Short mmCIF file of C-alpha atoms (C1' of nucleotides) in Angstrom, two decimals:
data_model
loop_
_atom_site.label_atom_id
_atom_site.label_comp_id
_atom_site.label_asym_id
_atom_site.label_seq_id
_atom_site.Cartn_x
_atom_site.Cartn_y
_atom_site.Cartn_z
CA UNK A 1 0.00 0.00 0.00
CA UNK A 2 1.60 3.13 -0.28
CA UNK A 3 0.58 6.22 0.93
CA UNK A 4 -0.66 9.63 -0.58
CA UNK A 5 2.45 11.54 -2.06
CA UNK A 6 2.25 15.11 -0.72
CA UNK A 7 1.60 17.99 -3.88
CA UNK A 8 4.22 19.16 -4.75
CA UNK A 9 4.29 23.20 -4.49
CA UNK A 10 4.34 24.95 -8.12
CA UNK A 11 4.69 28.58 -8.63
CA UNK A 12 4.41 30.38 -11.70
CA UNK A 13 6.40 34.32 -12.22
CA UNK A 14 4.60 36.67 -14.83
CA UNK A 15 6.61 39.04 -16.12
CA UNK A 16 5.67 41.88 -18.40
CA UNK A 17 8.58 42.47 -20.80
CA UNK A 18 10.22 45.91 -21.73
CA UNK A 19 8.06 47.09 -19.17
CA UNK A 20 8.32 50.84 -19.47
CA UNK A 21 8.27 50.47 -22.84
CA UNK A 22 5.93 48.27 -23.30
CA UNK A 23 3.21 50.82 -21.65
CA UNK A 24 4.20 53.62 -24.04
CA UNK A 25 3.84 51.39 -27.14
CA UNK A 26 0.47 50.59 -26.12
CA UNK A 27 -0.75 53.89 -26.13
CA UNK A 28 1.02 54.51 -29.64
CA UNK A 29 0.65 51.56 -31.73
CA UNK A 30 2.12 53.63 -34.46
CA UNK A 31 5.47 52.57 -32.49
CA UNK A 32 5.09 48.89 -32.87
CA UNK A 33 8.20 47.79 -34.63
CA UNK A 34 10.29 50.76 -33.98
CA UNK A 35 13.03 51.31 -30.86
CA UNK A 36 11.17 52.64 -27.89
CA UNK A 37 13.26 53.99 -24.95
CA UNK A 38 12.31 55.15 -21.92
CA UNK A 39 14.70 57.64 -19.09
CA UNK A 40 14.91 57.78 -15.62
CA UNK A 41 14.01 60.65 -13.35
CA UNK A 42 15.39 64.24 -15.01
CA UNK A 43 15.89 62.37 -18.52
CA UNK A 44 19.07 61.19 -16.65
CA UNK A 45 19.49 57.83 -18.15
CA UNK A 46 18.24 54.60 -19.91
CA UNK A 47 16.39 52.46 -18.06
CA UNK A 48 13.86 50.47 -20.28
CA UNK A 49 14.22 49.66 -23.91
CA UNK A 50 11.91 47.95 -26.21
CA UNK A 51 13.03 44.89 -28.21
CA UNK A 52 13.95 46.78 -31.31
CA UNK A 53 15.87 49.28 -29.22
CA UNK A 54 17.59 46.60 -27.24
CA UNK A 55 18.83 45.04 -31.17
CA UNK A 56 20.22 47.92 -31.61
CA UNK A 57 21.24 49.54 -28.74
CA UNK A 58 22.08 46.52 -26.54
CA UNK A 59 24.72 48.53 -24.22
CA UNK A 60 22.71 51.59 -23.84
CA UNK A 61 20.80 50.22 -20.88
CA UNK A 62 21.54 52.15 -17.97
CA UNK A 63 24.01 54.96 -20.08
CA UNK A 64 23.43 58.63 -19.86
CA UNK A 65 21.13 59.77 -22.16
CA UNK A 66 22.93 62.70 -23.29
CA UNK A 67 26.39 60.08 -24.55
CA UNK A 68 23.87 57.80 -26.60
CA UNK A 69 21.15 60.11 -27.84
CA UNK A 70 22.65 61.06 -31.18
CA UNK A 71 23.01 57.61 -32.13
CA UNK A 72 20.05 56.64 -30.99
CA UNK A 73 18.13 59.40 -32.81
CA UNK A 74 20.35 57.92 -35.81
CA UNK A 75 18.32 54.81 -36.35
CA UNK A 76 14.85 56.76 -35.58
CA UNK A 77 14.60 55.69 -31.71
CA UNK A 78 11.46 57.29 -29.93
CA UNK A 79 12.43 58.42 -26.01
CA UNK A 80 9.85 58.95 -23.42
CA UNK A 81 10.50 60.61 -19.79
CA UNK A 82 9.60 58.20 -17.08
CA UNK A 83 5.51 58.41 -16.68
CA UNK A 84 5.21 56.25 -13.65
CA UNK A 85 1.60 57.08 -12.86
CA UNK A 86 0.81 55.23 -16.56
CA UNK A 87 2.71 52.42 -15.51
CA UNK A 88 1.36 52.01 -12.29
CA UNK A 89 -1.97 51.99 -13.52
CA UNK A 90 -0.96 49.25 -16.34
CA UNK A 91 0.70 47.61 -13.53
CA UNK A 92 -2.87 47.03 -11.82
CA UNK A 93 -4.69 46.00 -14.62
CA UNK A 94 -1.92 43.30 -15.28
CA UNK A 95 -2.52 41.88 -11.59
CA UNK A 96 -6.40 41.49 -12.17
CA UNK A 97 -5.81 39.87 -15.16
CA UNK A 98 -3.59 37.21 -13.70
CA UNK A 99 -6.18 36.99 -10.81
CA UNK A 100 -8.76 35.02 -12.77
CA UNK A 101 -5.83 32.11 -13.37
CA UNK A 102 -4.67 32.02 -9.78
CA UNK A 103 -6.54 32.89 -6.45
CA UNK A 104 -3.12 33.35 -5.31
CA UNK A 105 -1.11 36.12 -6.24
CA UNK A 106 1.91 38.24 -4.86
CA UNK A 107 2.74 40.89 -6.67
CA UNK A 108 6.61 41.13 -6.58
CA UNK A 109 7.44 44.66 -8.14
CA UNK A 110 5.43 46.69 -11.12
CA UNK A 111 5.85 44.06 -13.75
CA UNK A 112 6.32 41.00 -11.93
CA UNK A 113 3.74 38.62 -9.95
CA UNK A 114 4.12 35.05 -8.64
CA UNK A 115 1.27 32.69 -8.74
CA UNK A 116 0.39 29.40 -6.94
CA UNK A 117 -0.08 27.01 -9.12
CA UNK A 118 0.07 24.27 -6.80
CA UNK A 119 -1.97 21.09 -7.30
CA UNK A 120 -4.11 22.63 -10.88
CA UNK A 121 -4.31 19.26 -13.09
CA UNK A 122 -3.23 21.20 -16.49
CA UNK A 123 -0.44 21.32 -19.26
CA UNK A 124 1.17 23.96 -17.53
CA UNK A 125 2.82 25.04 -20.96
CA UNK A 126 -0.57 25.39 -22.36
CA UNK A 127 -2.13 27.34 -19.60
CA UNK A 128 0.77 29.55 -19.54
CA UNK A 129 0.49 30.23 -23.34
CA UNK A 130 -3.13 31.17 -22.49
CA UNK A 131 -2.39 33.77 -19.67
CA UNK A 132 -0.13 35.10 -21.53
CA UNK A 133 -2.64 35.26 -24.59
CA UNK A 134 -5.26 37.22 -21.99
CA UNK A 135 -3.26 39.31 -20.76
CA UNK A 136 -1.93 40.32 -24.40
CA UNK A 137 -5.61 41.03 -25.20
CA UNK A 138 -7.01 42.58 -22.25
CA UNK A 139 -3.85 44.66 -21.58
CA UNK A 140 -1.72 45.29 -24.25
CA UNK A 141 1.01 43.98 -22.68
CA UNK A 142 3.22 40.93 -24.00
CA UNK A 143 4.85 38.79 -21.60
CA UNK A 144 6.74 35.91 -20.54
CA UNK A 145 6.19 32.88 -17.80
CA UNK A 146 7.76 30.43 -15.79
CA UNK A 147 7.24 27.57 -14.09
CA UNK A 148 9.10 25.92 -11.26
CA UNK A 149 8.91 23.52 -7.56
CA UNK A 150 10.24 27.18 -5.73
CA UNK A 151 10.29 30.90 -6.81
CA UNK A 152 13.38 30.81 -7.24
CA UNK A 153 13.24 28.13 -10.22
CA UNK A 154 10.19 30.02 -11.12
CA UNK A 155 12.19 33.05 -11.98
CA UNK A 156 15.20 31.36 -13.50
CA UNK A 157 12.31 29.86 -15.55
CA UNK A 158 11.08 33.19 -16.74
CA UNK A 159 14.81 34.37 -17.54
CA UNK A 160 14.99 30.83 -20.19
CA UNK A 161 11.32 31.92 -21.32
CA UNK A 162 12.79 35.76 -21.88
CA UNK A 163 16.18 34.80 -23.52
CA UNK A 164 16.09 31.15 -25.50
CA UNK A 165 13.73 31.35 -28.31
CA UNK A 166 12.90 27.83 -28.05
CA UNK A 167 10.27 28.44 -25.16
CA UNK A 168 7.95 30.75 -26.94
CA UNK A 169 7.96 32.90 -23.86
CA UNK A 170 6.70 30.10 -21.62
CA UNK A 171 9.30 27.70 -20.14
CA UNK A 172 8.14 25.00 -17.70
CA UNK A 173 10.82 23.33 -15.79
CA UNK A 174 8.30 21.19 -13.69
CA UNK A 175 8.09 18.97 -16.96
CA UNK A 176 11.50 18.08 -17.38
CA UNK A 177 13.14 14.94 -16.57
CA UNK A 178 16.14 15.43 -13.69
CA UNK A 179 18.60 14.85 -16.62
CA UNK A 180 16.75 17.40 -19.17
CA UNK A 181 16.70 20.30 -16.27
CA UNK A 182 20.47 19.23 -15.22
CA UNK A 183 21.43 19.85 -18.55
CA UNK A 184 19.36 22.92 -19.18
CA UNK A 185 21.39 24.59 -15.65
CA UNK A 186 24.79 23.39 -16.98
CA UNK A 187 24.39 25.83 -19.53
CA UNK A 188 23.32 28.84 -17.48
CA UNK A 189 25.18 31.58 -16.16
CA UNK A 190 25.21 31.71 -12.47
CA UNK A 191 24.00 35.70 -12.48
CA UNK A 192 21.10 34.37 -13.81
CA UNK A 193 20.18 33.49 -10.50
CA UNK A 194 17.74 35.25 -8.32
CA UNK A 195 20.05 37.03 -5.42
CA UNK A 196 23.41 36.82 -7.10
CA UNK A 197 24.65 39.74 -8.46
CA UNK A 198 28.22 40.67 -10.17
CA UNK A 199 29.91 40.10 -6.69
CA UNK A 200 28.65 37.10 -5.77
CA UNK A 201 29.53 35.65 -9.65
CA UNK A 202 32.77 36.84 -9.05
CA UNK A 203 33.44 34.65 -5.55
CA UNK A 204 31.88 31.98 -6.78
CA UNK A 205 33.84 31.96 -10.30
CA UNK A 206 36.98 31.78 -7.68
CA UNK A 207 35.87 28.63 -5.67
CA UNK A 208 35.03 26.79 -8.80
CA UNK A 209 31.10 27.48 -9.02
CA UNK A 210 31.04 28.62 -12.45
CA UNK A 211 27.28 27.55 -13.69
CA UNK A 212 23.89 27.04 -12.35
CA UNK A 213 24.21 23.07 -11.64
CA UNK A 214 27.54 23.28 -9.96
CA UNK A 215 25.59 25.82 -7.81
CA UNK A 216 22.69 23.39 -7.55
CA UNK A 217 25.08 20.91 -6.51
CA UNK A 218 27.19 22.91 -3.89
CA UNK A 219 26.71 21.87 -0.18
CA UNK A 220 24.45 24.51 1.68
CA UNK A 221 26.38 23.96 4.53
CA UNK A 222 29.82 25.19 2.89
CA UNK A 223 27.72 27.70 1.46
CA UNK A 224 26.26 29.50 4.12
CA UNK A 225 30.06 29.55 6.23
CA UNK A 226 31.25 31.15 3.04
CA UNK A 227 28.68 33.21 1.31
CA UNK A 228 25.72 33.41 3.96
CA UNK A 229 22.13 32.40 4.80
CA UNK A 230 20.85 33.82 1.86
CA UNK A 231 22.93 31.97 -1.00
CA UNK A 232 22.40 28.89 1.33
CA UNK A 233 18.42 29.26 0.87
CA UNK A 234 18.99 29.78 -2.69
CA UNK A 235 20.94 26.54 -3.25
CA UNK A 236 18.17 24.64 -1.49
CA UNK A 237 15.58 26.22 -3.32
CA UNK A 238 17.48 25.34 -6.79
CA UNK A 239 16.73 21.69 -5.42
CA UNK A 240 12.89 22.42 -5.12
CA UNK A 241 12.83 22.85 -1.55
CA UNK A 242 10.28 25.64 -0.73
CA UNK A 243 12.05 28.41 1.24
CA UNK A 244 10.76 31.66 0.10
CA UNK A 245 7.01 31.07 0.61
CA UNK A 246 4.16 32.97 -1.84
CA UNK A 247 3.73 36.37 0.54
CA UNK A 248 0.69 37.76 -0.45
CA UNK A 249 0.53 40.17 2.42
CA UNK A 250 2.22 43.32 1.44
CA UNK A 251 4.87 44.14 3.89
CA UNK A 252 4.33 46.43 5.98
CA UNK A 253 7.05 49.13 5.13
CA UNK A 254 9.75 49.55 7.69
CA UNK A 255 10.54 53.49 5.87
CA UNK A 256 9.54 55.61 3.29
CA UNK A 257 11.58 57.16 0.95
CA UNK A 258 11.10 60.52 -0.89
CA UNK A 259 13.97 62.40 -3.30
CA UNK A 260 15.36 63.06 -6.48
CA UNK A 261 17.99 64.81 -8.63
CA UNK A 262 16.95 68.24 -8.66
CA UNK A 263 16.64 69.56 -12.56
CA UNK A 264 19.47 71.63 -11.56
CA UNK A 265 22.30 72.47 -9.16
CA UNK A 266 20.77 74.20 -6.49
CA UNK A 267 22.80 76.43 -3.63
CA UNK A 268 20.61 78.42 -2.01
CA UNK A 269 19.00 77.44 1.42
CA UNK A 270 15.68 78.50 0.24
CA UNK A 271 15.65 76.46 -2.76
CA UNK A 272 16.78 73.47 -0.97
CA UNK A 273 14.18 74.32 1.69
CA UNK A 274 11.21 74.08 -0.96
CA UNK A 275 12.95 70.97 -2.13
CA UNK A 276 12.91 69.41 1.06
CA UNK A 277 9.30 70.56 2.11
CA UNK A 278 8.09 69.27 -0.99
CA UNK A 279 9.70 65.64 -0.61
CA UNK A 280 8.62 65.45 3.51
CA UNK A 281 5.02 66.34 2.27
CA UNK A 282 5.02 63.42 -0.63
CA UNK A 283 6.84 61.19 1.74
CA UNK A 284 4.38 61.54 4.42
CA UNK A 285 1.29 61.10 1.91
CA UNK A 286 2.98 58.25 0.85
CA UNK A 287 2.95 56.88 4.47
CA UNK A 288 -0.37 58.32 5.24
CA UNK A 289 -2.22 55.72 2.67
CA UNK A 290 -0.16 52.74 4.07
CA UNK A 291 -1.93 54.11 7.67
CA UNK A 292 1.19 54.23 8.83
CA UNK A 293 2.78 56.72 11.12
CA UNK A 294 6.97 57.69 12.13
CA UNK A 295 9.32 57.40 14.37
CA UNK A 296 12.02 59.04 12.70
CA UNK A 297 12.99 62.04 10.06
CA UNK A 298 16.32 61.58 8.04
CA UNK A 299 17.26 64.49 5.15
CA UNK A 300 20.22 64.14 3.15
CA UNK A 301 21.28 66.76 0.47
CA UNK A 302 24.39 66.36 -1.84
CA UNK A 303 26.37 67.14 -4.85
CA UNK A 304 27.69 65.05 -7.39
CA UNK A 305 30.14 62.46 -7.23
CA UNK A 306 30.69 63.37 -10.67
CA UNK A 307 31.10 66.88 -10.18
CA UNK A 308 34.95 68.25 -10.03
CA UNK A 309 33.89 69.67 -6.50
CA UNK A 310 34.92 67.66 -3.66
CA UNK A 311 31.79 65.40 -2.76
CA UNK A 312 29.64 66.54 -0.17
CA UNK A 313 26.86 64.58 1.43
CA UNK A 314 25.01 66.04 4.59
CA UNK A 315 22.65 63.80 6.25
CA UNK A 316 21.16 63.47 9.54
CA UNK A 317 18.41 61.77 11.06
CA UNK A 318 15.56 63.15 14.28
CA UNK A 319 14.51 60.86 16.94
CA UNK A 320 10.17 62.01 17.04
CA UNK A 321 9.20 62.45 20.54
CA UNK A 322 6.64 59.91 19.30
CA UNK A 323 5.21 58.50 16.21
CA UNK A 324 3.19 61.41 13.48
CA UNK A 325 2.04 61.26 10.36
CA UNK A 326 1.55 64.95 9.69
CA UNK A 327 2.25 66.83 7.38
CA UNK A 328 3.49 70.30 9.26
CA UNK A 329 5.42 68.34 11.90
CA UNK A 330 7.08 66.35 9.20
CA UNK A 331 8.23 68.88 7.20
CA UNK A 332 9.37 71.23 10.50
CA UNK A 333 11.52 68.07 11.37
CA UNK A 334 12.93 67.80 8.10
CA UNK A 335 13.73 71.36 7.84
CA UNK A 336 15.27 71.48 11.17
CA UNK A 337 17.84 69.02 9.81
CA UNK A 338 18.15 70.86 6.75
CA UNK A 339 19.61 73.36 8.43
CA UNK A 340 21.86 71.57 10.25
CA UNK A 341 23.44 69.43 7.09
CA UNK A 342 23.35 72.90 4.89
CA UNK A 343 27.40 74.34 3.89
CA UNK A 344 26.77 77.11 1.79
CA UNK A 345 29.09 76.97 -1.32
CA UNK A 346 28.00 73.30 -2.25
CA UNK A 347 26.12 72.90 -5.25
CA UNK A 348 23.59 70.40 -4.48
CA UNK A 349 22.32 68.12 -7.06
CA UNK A 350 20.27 65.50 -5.15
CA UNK A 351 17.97 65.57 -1.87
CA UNK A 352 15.51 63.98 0.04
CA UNK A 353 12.97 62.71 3.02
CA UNK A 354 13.17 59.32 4.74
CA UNK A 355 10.35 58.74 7.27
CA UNK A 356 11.91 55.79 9.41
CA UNK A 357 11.05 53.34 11.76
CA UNK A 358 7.41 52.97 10.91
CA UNK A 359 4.34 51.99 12.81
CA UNK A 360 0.63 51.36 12.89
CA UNK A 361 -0.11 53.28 15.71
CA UNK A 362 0.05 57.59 15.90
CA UNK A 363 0.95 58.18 19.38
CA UNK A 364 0.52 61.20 21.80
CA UNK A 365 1.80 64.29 20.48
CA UNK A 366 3.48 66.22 22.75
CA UNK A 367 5.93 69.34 22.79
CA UNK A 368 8.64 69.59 19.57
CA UNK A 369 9.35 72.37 17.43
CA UNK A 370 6.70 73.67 19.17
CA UNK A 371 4.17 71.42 17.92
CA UNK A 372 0.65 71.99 19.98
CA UNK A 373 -1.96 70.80 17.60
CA UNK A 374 -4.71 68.15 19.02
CA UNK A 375 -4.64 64.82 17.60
CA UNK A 376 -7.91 64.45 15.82
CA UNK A 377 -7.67 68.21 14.08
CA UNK A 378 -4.69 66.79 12.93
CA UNK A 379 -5.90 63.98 11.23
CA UNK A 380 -8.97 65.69 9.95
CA UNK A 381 -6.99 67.66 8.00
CA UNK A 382 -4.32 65.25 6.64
CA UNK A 383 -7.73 63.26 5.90
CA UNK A 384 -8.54 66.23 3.86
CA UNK A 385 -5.63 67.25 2.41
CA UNK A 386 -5.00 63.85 0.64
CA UNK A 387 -8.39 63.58 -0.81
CA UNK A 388 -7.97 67.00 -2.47
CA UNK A 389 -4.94 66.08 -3.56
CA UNK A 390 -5.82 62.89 -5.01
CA UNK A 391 -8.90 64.33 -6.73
CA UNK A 392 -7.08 67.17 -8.07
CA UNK A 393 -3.36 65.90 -8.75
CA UNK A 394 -0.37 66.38 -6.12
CA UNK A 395 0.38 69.93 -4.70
CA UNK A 396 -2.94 70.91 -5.08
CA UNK A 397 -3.02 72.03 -1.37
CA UNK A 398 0.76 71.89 0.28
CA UNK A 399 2.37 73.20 2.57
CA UNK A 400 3.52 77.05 2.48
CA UNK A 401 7.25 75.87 2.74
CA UNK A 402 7.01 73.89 -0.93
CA UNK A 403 7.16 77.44 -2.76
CA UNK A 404 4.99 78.42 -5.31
CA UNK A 405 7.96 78.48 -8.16
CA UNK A 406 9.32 74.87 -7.73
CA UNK A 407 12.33 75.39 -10.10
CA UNK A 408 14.20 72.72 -8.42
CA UNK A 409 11.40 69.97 -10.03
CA UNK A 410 13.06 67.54 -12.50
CA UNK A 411 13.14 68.18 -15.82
CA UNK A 412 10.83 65.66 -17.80
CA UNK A 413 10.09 67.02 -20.82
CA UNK A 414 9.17 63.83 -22.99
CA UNK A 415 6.44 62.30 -20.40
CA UNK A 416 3.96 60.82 -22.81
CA UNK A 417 0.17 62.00 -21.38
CA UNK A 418 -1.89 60.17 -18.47
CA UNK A 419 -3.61 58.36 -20.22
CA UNK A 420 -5.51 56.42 -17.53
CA UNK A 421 -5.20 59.05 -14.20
CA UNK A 422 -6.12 62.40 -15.90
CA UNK A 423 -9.16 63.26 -17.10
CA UNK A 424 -7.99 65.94 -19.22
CA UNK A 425 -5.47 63.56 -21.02
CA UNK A 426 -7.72 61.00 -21.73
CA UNK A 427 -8.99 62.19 -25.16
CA UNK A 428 -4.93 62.28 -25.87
CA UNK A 429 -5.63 58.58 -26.56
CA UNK A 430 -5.32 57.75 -30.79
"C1'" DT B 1 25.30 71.38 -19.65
"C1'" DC B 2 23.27 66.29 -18.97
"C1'" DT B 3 25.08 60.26 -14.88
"C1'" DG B 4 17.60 57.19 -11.43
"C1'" DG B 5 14.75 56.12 -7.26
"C1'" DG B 6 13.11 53.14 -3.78
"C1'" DG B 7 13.57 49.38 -1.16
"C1'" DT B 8 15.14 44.84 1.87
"C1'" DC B 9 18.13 41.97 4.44
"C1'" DC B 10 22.45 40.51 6.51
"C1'" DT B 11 27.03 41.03 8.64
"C1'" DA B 12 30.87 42.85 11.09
"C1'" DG B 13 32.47 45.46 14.58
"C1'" DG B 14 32.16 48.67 18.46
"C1'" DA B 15 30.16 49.92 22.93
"C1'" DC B 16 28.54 48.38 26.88
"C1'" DC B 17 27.10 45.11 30.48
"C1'" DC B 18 27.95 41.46 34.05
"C1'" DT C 1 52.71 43.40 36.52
"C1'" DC C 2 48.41 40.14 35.38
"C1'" DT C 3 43.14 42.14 31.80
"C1'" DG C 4 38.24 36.42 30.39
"C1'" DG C 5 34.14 35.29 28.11
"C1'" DG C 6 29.62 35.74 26.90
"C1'" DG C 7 25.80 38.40 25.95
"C1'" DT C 8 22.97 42.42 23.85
"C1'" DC C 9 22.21 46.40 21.25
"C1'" DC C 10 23.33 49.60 17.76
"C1'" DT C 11 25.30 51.32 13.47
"C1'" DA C 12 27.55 51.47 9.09
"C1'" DG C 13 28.18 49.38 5.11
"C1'" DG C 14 27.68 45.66 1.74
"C1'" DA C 15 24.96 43.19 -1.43
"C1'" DC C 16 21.02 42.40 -3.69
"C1'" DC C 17 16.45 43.38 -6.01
"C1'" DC C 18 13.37 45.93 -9.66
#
DNA sequence: TCTGGGGTCCTAGGACCC
DNA sequence: TCTGGGGTCCTAGGACCC
């Protein structure tokens, strides 16, 4: 007699591809075809490229877009400034899709969800083909999928979908014979690998580790002595053990982060001051819709390392005498510090907010920077102030400190419309 | 002229305690 | 003169991710 085998876990990683890109092309299907690139914050640099672009431009990725922009304007490439309220709206209409294949989902970033897939009796290969068909049609958006006994081989899955033709942009590795998969990891780089990066590859290369099934193969014991708990729970879960469980719960944040390059070298204590108002006010909104409240205020401003200046970075953190989440004491913490990290003569290029050591719970407000407002007023008018805000864009109502002129804004100057947030864009559609 | 932003987790080492 | 060993807490920095 032999007993019930226990189901073996499954998880499937959706991955939208050229994901930046992707969203522009779908709101300009003249662009199908043609090199697509989309910059960072201030049109700084590369950081998404469609397929076409990627033929051609294969080591722009991550360049300054000033060095490659003549070339790529050469061979007719279109560039977009970063629009990431358009992609965060494609980003939730990608999630519902995949929620009618799986009830289980965890969305892992903006273009990347895992699914439990444990125990469905189907060709896997087929019904990957036909999420990836759905969410083509209902989206706009093509993608790839993978299949594996952890996340981990469910990502190194995707990465064989992306990259070897073969797959058709779905790869299945639950379907493979020992032998097959063995032979399918000898032949894969060990960057590849979810949680190795270049310096990792590099210590590995030097104790012998030089492919996927070698790491597969290494002892998790000698592992985690050399390189740590983490590589050690990425061996195991290259051998289908289930380590990393499907977290569907989004973490609660530990610290919210708010800053930027400014769109140009700023010097002057007031400028910096509307800089900094403007990020403690976003960073606290940001905090205020997780319900979340802080502990701590950190401000950092600096200059370039690139700059022929020596570098300069001031930064200093506040100890709250107990957890906010308003606005006005936020911003008169952060601008406290400002002052203290300020040198005149520095030309500051970058600056911002970090609201640490988050909590559920707002506590008793008591005496700091003279603070004397009651509790509930408070939170009226926070409760206010974001519903304005989200009804009539950002910076609607803000604080007086933000400035009226907010020269110091990055410079995005090709941001395609908003398509799906604003109203008054939405007829922009062709 | 122009070089992203926002996170998480782990580790090593110092300070301090008994 | 001689100066142990074990524990905790905190911080800075490293490494990784998208």
């Amino acid at each position: 007699m032999s007993l019930p085998q226990p189901l073996k876990s499954v998880y499937a990683l959706a991955d939208a591809n050229s994901f930046y890109a992707s969203c522009e092309k779908v709101f300009r299907p003249e662009l199908e075809g043609k090199p697509v690139v989309v910059l960072s914050n201030n049109d700084g640099c590369v950081i998404a490229q469609s397929k076409e672009a990627k033929a051609a431009l294969a080591l722009y990725m991550c360049r300054p877009w000033f060095e490659v922009k003549e070339a790529a304007e050469k061979i007719g490439t279109i560039a977009f400034s970063s629009n990431y309220e358009l992609y965060g709206a494609m980003s939730n209409r990608f999630v519902q899709t995949l929620r009618h294949f799986s009830p289980r989902v965890e969305v892992y970033s903006i273009d990347e969800s895992f699914m439990d897939m444990t125990g469905l009796r189907r060709d896997l290969s087929v019904y990957g083909h036909e999420i990836k068909h759905t969410v083509r049609q209902w989206t706009g958006l093509p993608i790839c999928i993978g299949f594996g006994h952890s996340k981990t081989l469910a990502k190194l899955a995707n990465h064989c979908a992306k990259k070897q033709p073969g797959w058709d942009g779905v790869c299945d590795l639950t379907s493979l014979s020992v032998p097959e998969l063995d032979h399918l990891l000898a032949s894969l780089e060990i960057s590849t690998v979810w949680g190795v990066g270049k310096r990792l590859e590099r210590r590995l290369h030097a104790v012998g580790v030089t492919n996927v099934l070698r790491l597969k193969h290494a002892d998790p014991k000698r592992i985690r002595d050399k390189f740590g708990v983490l590589l050690e729970r990425t061996v195991r879960e290259l051998n289908g053990e289930v380590w990393l469980e499907l977290d569907q719960m989004v973490p609660e944040a530990n610290q919210v982060m708010s800053s930027r390059s400014f769109g140009h070298r700023l010097d002057s204590l007031t400028d910096l001051q509307a800089a900094i108002s403007f990020h403690a006010g976003n960073a606290a909104e940001r905090m205020r819709k997780k319900g979340l409240y802080a502990n701590a205020v950190y401000v950092f401003i600096q200059n370039s390392p690139h700059d022929e200046a020596p570098y300069y970075c001031g930064q200093q953190m506040i100890a709250l005498p107990s957890p906010t989440n308003s606005t006005q004491q936020i911003t008169k913490a952060a601008l406290w510090l400002l002052n203290k990290v300020y040198q005149p003569g520095v030309y500051y290029l970058k600056g911002g907010v970090m609201l640490m050591e988050l909590v559920a719970e707002g506590g008793q407000q008591r005496e700091l920077f003279g603070f004397s407002q009651q509790d509930s007023k408070n939170h009226r008018l926070m409760g206010m102030i974001d519903k304005v805000n989200a009804k009539y864009g950002r910076g609607t109502v803000k604080t007086a400190a933000e400035g009226v002129r907010q020269d110091w804004q990055m410079r995005r100057v090709l941001k395609s419309p908003g398509y799906l947030h604003q109203w008054k864009d939405l007829l922009k559609v062709r």
